[in-house]
Short mmCIF file of C-alpha atoms in Angstrom, two decimals:
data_model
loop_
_atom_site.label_atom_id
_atom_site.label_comp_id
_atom_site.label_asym_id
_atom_site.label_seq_id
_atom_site.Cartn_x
_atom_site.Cartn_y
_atom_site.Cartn_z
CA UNK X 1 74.53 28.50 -11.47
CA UNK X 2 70.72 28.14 -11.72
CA UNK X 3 68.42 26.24 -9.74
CA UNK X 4 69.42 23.81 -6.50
CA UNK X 5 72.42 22.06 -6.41
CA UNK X 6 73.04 18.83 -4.33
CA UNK X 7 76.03 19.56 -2.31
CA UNK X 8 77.62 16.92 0.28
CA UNK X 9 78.87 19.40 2.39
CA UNK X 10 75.44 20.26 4.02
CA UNK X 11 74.19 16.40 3.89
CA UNK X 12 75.82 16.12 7.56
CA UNK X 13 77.81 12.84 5.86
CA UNK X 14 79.12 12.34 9.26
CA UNK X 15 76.03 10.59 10.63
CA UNK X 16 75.36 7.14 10.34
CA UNK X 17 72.53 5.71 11.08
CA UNK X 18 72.64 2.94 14.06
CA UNK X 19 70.01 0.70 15.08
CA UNK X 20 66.32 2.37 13.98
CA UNK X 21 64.76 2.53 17.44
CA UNK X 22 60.93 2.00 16.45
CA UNK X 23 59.40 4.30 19.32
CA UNK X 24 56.13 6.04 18.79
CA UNK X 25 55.66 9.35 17.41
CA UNK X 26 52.48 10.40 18.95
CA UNK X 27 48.67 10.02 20.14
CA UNK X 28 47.25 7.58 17.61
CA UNK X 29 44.28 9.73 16.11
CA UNK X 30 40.68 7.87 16.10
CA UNK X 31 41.49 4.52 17.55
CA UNK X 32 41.16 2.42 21.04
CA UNK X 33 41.77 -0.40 22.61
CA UNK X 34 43.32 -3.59 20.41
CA UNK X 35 42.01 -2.60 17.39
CA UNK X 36 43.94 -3.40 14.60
CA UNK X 37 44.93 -0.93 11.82
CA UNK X 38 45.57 -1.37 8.00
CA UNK X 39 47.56 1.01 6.50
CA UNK X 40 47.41 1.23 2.59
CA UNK X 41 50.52 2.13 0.50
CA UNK X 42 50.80 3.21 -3.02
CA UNK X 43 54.09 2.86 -4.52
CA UNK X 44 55.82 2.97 -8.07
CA UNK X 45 56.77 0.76 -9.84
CA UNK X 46 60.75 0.54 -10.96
CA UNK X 47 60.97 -3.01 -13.19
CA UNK X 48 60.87 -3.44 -16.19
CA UNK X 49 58.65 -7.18 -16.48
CA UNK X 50 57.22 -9.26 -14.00
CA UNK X 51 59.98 -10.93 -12.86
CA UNK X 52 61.30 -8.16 -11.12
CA UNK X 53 58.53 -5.63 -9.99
CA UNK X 54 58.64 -3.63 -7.20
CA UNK X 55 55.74 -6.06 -5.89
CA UNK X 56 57.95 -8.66 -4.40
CA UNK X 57 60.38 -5.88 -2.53
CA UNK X 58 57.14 -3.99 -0.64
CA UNK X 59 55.29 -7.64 0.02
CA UNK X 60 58.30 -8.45 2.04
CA UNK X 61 58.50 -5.19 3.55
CA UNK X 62 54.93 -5.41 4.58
CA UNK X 63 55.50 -8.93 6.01
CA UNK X 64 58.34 -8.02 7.72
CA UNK X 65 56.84 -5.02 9.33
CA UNK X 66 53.95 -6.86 10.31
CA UNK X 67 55.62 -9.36 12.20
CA UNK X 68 57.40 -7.17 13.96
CA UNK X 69 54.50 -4.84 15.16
CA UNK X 70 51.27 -6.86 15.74
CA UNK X 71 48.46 -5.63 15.22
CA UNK X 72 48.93 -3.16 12.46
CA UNK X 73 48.55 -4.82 8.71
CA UNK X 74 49.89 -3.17 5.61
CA UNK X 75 48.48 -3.24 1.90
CA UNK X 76 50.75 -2.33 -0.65
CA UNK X 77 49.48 -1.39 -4.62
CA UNK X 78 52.17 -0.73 -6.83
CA UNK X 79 51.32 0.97 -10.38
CA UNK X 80 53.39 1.70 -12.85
CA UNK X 81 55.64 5.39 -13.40
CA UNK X 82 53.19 6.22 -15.62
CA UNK X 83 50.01 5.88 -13.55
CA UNK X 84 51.10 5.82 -10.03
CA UNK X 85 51.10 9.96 -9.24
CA UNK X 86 47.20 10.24 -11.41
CA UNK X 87 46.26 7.00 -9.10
CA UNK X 88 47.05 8.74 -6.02
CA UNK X 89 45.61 12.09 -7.43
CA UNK X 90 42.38 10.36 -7.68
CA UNK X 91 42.71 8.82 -4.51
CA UNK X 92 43.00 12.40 -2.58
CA UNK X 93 40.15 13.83 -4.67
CA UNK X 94 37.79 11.38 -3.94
CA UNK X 95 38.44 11.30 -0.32
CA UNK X 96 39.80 7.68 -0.33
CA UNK X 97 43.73 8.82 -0.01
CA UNK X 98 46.27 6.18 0.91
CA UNK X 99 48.05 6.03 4.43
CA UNK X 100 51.46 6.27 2.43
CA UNK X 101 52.49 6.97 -0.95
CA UNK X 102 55.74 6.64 -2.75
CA UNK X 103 55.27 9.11 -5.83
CA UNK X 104 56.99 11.84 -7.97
CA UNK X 105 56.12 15.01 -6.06
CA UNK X 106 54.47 16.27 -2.61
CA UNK X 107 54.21 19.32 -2.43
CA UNK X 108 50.56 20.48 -3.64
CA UNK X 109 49.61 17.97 -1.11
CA UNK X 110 51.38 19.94 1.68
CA UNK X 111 50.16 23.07 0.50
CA UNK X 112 46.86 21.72 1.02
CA UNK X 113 47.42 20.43 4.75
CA UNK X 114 47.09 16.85 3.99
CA UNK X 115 50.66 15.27 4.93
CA UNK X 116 52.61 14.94 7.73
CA UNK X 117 55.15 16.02 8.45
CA UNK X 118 58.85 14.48 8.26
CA UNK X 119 59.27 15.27 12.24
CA UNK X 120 55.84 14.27 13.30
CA UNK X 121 56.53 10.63 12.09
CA UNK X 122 60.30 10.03 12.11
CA UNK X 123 62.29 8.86 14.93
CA UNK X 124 65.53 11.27 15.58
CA UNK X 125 67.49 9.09 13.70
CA UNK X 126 65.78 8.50 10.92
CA UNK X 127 65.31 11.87 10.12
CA UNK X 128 69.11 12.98 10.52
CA UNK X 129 69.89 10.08 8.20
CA UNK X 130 68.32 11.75 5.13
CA UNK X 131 71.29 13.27 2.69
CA UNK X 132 70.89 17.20 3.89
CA UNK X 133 70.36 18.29 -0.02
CA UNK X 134 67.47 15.70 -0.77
CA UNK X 135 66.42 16.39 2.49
CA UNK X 136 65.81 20.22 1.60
CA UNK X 137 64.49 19.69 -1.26
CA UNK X 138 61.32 17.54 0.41
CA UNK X 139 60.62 21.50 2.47
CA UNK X 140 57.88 23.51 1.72
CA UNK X 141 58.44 26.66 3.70
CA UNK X 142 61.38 25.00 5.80
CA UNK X 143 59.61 21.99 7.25
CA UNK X 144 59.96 18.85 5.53
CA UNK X 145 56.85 17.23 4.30
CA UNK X 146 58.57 14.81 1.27
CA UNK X 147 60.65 12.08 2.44
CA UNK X 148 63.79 11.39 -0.31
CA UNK X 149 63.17 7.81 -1.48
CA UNK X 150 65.79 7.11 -3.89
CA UNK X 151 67.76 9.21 -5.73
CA UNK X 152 69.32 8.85 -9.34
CA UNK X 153 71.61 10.71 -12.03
CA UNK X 154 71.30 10.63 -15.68
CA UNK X 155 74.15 9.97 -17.67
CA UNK X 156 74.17 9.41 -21.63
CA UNK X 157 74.41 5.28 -23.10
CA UNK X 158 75.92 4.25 -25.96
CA UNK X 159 75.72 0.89 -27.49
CA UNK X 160 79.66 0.25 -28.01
CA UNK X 161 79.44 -2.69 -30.72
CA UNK X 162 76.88 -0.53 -32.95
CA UNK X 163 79.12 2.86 -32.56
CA UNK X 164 82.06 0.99 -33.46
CA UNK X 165 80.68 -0.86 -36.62
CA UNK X 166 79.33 2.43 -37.80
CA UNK X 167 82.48 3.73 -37.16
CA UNK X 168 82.09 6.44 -34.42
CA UNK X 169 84.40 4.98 -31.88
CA UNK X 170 87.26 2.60 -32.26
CA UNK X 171 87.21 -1.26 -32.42
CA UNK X 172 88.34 -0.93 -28.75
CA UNK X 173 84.96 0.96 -28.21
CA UNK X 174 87.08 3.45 -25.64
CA UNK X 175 87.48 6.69 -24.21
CA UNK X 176 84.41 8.28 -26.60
CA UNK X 177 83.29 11.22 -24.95
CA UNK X 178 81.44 13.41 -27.28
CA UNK X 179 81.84 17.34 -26.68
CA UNK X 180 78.91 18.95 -28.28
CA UNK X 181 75.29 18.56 -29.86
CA UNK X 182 76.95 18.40 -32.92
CA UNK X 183 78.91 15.04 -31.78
CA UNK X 184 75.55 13.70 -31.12
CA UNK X 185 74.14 14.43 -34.35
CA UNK X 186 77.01 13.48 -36.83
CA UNK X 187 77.39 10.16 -34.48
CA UNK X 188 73.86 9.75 -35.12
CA UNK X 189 73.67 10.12 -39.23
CA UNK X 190 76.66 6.99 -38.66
CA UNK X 191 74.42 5.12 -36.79
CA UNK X 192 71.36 5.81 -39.05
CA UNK X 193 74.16 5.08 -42.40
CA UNK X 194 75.05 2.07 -41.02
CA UNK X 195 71.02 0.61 -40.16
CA UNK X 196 70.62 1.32 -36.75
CA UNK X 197 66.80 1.16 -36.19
CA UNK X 198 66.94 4.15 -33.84
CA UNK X 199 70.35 5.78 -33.65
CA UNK X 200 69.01 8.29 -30.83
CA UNK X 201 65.75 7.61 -28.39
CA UNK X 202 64.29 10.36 -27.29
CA UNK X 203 61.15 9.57 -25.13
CA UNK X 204 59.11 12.26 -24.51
CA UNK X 205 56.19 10.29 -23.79
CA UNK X 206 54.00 10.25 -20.48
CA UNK X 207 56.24 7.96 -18.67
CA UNK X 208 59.06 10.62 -17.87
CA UNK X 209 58.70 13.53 -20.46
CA UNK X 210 59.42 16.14 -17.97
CA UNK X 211 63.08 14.16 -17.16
CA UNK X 212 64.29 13.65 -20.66
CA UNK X 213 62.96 17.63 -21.51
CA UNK X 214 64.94 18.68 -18.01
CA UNK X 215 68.33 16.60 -19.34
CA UNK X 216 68.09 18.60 -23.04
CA UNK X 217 67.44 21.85 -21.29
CA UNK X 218 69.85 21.63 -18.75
CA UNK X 219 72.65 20.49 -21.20
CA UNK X 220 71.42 24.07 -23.59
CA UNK X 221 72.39 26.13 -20.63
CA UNK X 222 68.41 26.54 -19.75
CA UNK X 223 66.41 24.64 -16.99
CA UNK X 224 63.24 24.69 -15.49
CA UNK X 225 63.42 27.64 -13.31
CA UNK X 226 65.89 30.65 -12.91
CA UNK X 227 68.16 31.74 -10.36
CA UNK X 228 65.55 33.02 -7.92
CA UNK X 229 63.55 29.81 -8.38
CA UNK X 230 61.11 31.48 -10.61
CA UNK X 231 59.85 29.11 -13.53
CA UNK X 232 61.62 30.16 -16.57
CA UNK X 233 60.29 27.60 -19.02
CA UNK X 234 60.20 29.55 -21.84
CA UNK X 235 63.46 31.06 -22.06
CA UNK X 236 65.59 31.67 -25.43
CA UNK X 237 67.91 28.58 -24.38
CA UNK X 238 65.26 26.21 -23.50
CA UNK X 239 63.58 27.08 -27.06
CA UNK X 240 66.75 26.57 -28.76
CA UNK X 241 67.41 22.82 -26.90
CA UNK X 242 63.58 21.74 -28.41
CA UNK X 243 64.31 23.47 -31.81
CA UNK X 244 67.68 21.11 -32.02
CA UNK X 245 65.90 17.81 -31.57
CA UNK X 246 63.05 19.04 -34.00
CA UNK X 247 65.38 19.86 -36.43
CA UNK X 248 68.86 17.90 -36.18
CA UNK X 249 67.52 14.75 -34.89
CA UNK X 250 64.04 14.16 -35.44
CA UNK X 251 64.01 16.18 -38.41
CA UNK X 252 67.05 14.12 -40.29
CA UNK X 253 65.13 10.81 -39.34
CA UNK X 254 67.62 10.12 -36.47
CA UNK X 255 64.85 9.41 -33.64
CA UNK X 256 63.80 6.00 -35.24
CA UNK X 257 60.32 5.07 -36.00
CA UNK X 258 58.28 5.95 -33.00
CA UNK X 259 58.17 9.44 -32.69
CA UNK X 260 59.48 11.41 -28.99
CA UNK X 261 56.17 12.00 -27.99
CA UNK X 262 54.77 8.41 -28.29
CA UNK X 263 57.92 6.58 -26.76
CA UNK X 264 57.93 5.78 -23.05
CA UNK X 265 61.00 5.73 -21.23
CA UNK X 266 60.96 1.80 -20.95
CA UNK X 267 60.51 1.47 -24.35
CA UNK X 268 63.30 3.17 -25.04
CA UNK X 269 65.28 1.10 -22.61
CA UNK X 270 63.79 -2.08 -23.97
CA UNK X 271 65.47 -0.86 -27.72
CA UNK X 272 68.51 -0.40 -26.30
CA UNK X 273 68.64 -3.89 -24.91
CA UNK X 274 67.95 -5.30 -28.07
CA UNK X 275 70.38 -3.85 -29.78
CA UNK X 276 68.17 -1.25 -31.58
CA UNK X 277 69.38 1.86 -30.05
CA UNK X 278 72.27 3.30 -30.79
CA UNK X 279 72.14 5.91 -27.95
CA UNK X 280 70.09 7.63 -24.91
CA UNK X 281 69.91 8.86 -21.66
CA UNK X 282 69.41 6.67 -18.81
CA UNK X 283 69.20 5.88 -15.17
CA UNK X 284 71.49 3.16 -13.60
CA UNK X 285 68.46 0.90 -13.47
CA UNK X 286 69.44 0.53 -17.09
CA UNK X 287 72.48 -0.99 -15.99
CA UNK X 288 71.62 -4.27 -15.20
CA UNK X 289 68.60 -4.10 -17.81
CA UNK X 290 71.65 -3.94 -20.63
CA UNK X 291 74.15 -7.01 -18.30
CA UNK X 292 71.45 -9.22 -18.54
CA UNK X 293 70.93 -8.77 -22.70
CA UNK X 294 74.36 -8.99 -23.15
CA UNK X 295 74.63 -5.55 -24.25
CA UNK X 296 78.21 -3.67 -24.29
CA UNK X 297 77.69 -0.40 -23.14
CA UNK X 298 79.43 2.97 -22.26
CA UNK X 299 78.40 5.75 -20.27
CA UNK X 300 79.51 9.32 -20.65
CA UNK X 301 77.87 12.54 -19.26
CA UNK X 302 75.13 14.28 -22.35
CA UNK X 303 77.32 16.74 -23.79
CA UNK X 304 75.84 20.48 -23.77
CA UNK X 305 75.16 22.22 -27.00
CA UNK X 306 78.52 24.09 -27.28
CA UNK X 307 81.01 21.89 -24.89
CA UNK X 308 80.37 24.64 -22.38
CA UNK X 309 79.98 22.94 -18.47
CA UNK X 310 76.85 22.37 -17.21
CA UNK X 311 75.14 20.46 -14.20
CA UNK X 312 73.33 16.90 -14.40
CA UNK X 313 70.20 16.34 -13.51
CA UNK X 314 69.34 14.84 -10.26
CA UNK X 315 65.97 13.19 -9.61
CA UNK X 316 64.67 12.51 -6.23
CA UNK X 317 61.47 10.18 -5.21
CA UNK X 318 59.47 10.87 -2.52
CA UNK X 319 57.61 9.26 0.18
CA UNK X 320 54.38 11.12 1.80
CA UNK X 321 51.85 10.10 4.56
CA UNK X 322 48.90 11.60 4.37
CA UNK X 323 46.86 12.64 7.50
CA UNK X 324 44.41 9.49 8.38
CA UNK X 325 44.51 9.56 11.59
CA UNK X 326 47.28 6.93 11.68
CA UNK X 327 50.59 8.91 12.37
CA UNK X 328 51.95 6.58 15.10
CA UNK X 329 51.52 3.61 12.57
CA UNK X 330 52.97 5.26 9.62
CA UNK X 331 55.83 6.57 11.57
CA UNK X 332 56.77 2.98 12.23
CA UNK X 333 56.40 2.07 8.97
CA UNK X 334 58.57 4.80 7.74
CA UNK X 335 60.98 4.09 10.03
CA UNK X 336 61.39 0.25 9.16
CA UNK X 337 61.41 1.26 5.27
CA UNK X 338 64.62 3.47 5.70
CA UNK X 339 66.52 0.74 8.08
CA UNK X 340 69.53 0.30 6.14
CA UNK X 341 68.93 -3.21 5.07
CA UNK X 342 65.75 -2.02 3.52
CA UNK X 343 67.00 1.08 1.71
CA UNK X 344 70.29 -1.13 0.79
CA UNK X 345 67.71 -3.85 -0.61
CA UNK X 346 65.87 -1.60 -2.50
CA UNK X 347 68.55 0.04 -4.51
CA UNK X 348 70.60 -2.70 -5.02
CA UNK X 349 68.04 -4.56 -6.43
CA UNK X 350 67.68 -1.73 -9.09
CA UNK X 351 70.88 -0.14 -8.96
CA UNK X 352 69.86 2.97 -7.81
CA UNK X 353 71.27 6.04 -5.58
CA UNK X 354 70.45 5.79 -1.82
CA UNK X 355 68.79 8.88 -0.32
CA UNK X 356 69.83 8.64 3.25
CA UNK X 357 73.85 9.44 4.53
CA UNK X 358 74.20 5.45 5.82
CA UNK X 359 73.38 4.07 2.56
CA UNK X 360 75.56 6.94 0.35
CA UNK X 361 78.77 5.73 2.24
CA UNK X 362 77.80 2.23 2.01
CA UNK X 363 77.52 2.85 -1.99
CA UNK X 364 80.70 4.66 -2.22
CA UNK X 365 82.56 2.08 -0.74
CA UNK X 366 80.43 -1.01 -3.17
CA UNK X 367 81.92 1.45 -6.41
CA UNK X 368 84.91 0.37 -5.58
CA UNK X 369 84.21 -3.84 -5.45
CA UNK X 370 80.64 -4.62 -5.96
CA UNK X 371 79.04 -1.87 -7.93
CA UNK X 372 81.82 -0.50 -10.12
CA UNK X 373 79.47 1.03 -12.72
CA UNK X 374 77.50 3.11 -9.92
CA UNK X 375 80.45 5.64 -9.55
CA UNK X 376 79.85 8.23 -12.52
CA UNK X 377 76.79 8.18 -11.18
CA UNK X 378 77.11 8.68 -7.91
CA UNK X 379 79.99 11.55 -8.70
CA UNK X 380 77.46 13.04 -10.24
CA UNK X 381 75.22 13.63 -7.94
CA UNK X 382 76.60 16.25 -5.68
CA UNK X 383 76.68 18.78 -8.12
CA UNK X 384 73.42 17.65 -9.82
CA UNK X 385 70.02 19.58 -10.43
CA UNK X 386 66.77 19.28 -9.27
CA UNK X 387 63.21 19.10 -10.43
CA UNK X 388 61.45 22.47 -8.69
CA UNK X 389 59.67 19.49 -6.38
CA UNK X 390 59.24 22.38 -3.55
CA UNK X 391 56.55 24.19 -5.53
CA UNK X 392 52.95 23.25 -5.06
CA UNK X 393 52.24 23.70 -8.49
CA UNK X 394 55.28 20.95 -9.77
CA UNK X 395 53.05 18.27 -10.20
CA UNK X 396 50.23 19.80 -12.29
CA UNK X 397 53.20 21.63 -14.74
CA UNK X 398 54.93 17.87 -14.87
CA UNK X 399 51.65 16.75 -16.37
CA UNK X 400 51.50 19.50 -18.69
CA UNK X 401 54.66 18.80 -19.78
CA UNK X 402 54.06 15.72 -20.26
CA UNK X 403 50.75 16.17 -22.01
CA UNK X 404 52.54 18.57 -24.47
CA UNK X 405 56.33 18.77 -24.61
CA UNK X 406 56.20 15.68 -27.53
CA UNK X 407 54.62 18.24 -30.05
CA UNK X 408 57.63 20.70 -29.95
CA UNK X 409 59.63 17.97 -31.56
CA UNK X 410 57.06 16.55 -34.10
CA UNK X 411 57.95 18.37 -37.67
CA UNK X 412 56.38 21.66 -38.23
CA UNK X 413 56.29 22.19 -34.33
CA UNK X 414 56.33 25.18 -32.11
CA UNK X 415 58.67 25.07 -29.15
CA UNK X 416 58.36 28.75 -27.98
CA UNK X 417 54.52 28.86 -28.19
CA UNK X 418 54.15 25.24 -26.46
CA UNK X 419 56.67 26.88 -23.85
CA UNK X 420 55.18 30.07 -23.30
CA UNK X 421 51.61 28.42 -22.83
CA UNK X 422 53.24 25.71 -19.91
CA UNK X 423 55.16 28.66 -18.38
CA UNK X 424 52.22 31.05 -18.52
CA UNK X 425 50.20 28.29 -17.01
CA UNK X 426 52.92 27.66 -14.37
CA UNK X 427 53.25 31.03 -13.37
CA UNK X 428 50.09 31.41 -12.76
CA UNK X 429 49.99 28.32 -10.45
CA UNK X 430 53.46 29.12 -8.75
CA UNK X 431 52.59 33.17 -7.67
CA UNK X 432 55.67 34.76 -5.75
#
């Protein structure tokens, strides 16, 4: 198996986390006396309108954590998925880089000795409360700079009233569970038979190219890195995975009328909940995006191009603190984020996967009663797959992915020369 696996039995699910003690975590750097200290935040974004941005969950964070340590005032900005990691990029570069950010990736910032790290902030029990495997993955050389935020799994949607009147599925709209690429594509030419705007979404555009091109590559036997870790972006299978969308689904008109590389992620979800997409991949925050359209839905795993087995793909975000002379500050800040009523707040309000060991067991017992449609997820996320988030050089070939994996689907495209040129360019960044 390629790549790093999530597995349960190093995520030390034994501990719980008890009461978060919020004791200091060192010699506060720069100030004296009473002043007072502002610490700024950046975080994403993870609604989908107004109504329910992440705005209102990090205000009342902030408020909370101010009452509760005087003296110390926090300002949170919140940009969208498809902003926030540039934002903070041009924070760092122009010397102006927030106390705390809640991003994609860390690692080229820890390369550069400009975070803290994990232990220099944390409380004990904070720290052992982080799911071992997400917890790993936030090292760079063995100490742990990214803190796991939330996690998530990917699973394939289906519109069930729009497969069944096209006839893929059953009036009962049960037990589909498609085996192959070619299930996807022959469902598809249904869905596009019976007037289905857009019988498969495929976004490729900024917002999260580099997930839906992981998802494709994964399920072709490929990835984005080998079994030593080494970036292996332009191998045969990944080629073969872009050359299948060029040609079997955008090709044959099956990808609606917004081409991959122009369609954002939200978008996509937006379709669906109007009853314009037939089928895509999504994150559980789609769940409760489709419940409140009224949307019938199912949810099976993306099948791989030839039935074979092959892993999910996990996605981890991260929390950093950058070194501004206000460790003690952001410690207790980080510490009052992951109390359990705070993560458990978070990703119930978008029906996401908790990072830390207190709030996994807490999900796993709401799949059985509260959150029902969480468990496929959360089953699949032990065995899941990782972005390489460890390498210092993830971030800048995210955002060449992002920049250019849309083309290799366009008609007339190139998916091994688009590849080679991102790999070549990764390799280069990423020397071993």
């Amino acid at each position: 198996m390629k790549g790093r696996y999530l597995s349960l039995a190093a995520s030390g699910a034994a501990l719980c986390l008890t009461a978060v003690t919020l004791t200091g975590c060192g010699a506060l750097g720069g100030l004296t006396g009473d002043n007072e200290v502002t610490l700024r935040v950046v975080a994403a974004d993870y609604g989908d309108n107004p109504q329910n941005s992440s705005e209102a969950y990090w205000k009342d964070l902030a408020a909370g954590f101010e009452k509760a340590n005087p003296g110390t005032k926090v300002e949170v900005s919140v940009y969208s998925w498809s902003e926030v990691d540039a934002k903070v990029a041009e924070m760092v570069k122009a010397g102006k880089a927030p106390d705390i950010a809640q991003i994609g990736a860390y690692a080229d910032y820890a390369a550069a000795d400009k975070l803290y790290s994990a232990g220099e902030l944390l409380s004990v029990k904070t720290e052992a409360d982080f799911l071992g495997p997400l917890a790993d993955a936030g090292k760079v050389k063995q100490v742990q700079y990214g803190m796991p935020f939330v996690a998530s799994t990917r699973l394939l949607f289906y519109n069930e009233k729009l497969l069944a009147d096209a006839g893929v599925i059953g009036k009962d709209a049960k037990g589909w569970q498609p085996k192959s690429w070619a299930d996807l594509e022959a469902a598809a030419k249904k869905l596009k038979t019976a007037g289905v705007p857009t019988p498969f979404a495929v976004p490729l555009g900024r917002e999260e190219a580099q997930a839906e091109t992981m998802m494709w590559m994964l399920a072709g036997g490929g990835g984005y890195t080998d079994n030593e870790e080494s970036y292996s972006i332009d191998s045969a299978d990944n080629v073969k995975a872009l050359e299948f969308l060029r040609d079997k689904m955008v090709g044959q008109g099956l990808t609606g009328p917004v081409e991959p590389g122009k369609l954002d992620r939200q978008a996509a979800f937006d379709g669906f909940t109007k009853g314009e997409v037939g089928m895509l991949n999504g994150h559980p925050t789609l769940l409760k995006q489709a419940e409140a359209k009224g949307v019938k839905y199912g949810m099976v795993t993306l099948p791989t191009s030839d039935g074979s087995e092959q892993p999910a793909m996990g996605v981890a975000d991260w929390v950093m603190a950058f070194k501004n002379g206000h460790r003690e500050q952001s410690g207790k800040f980080l510490d009052f984020l992951y109390q359990p009523k705070n993560v458990t707040a978070f990703t119930d309000k978008y029906d996401l996967l908790p990072a830390t060991t207190s709030g996994y067991q807490a999900k796993q017992a709401a799949t059985g009663g509260s959150a029902p449609q969480l468990k496929p997820f959360l089953t699949a996320l032990p065995g899941s797959r990782l972005y390489p988030v460890g390498k210092k050089s993830w971030a800048g070939v995210s955002e060449d992915i992002k920049q250019n994996i849309g083309k290799t689907v366009q008609p007339g495209g190139q998916p091994a020369k688009v590849l080679e040129d991102i790999a070549t360019a990764a390799r280069a960044a990423d020397p071993r």
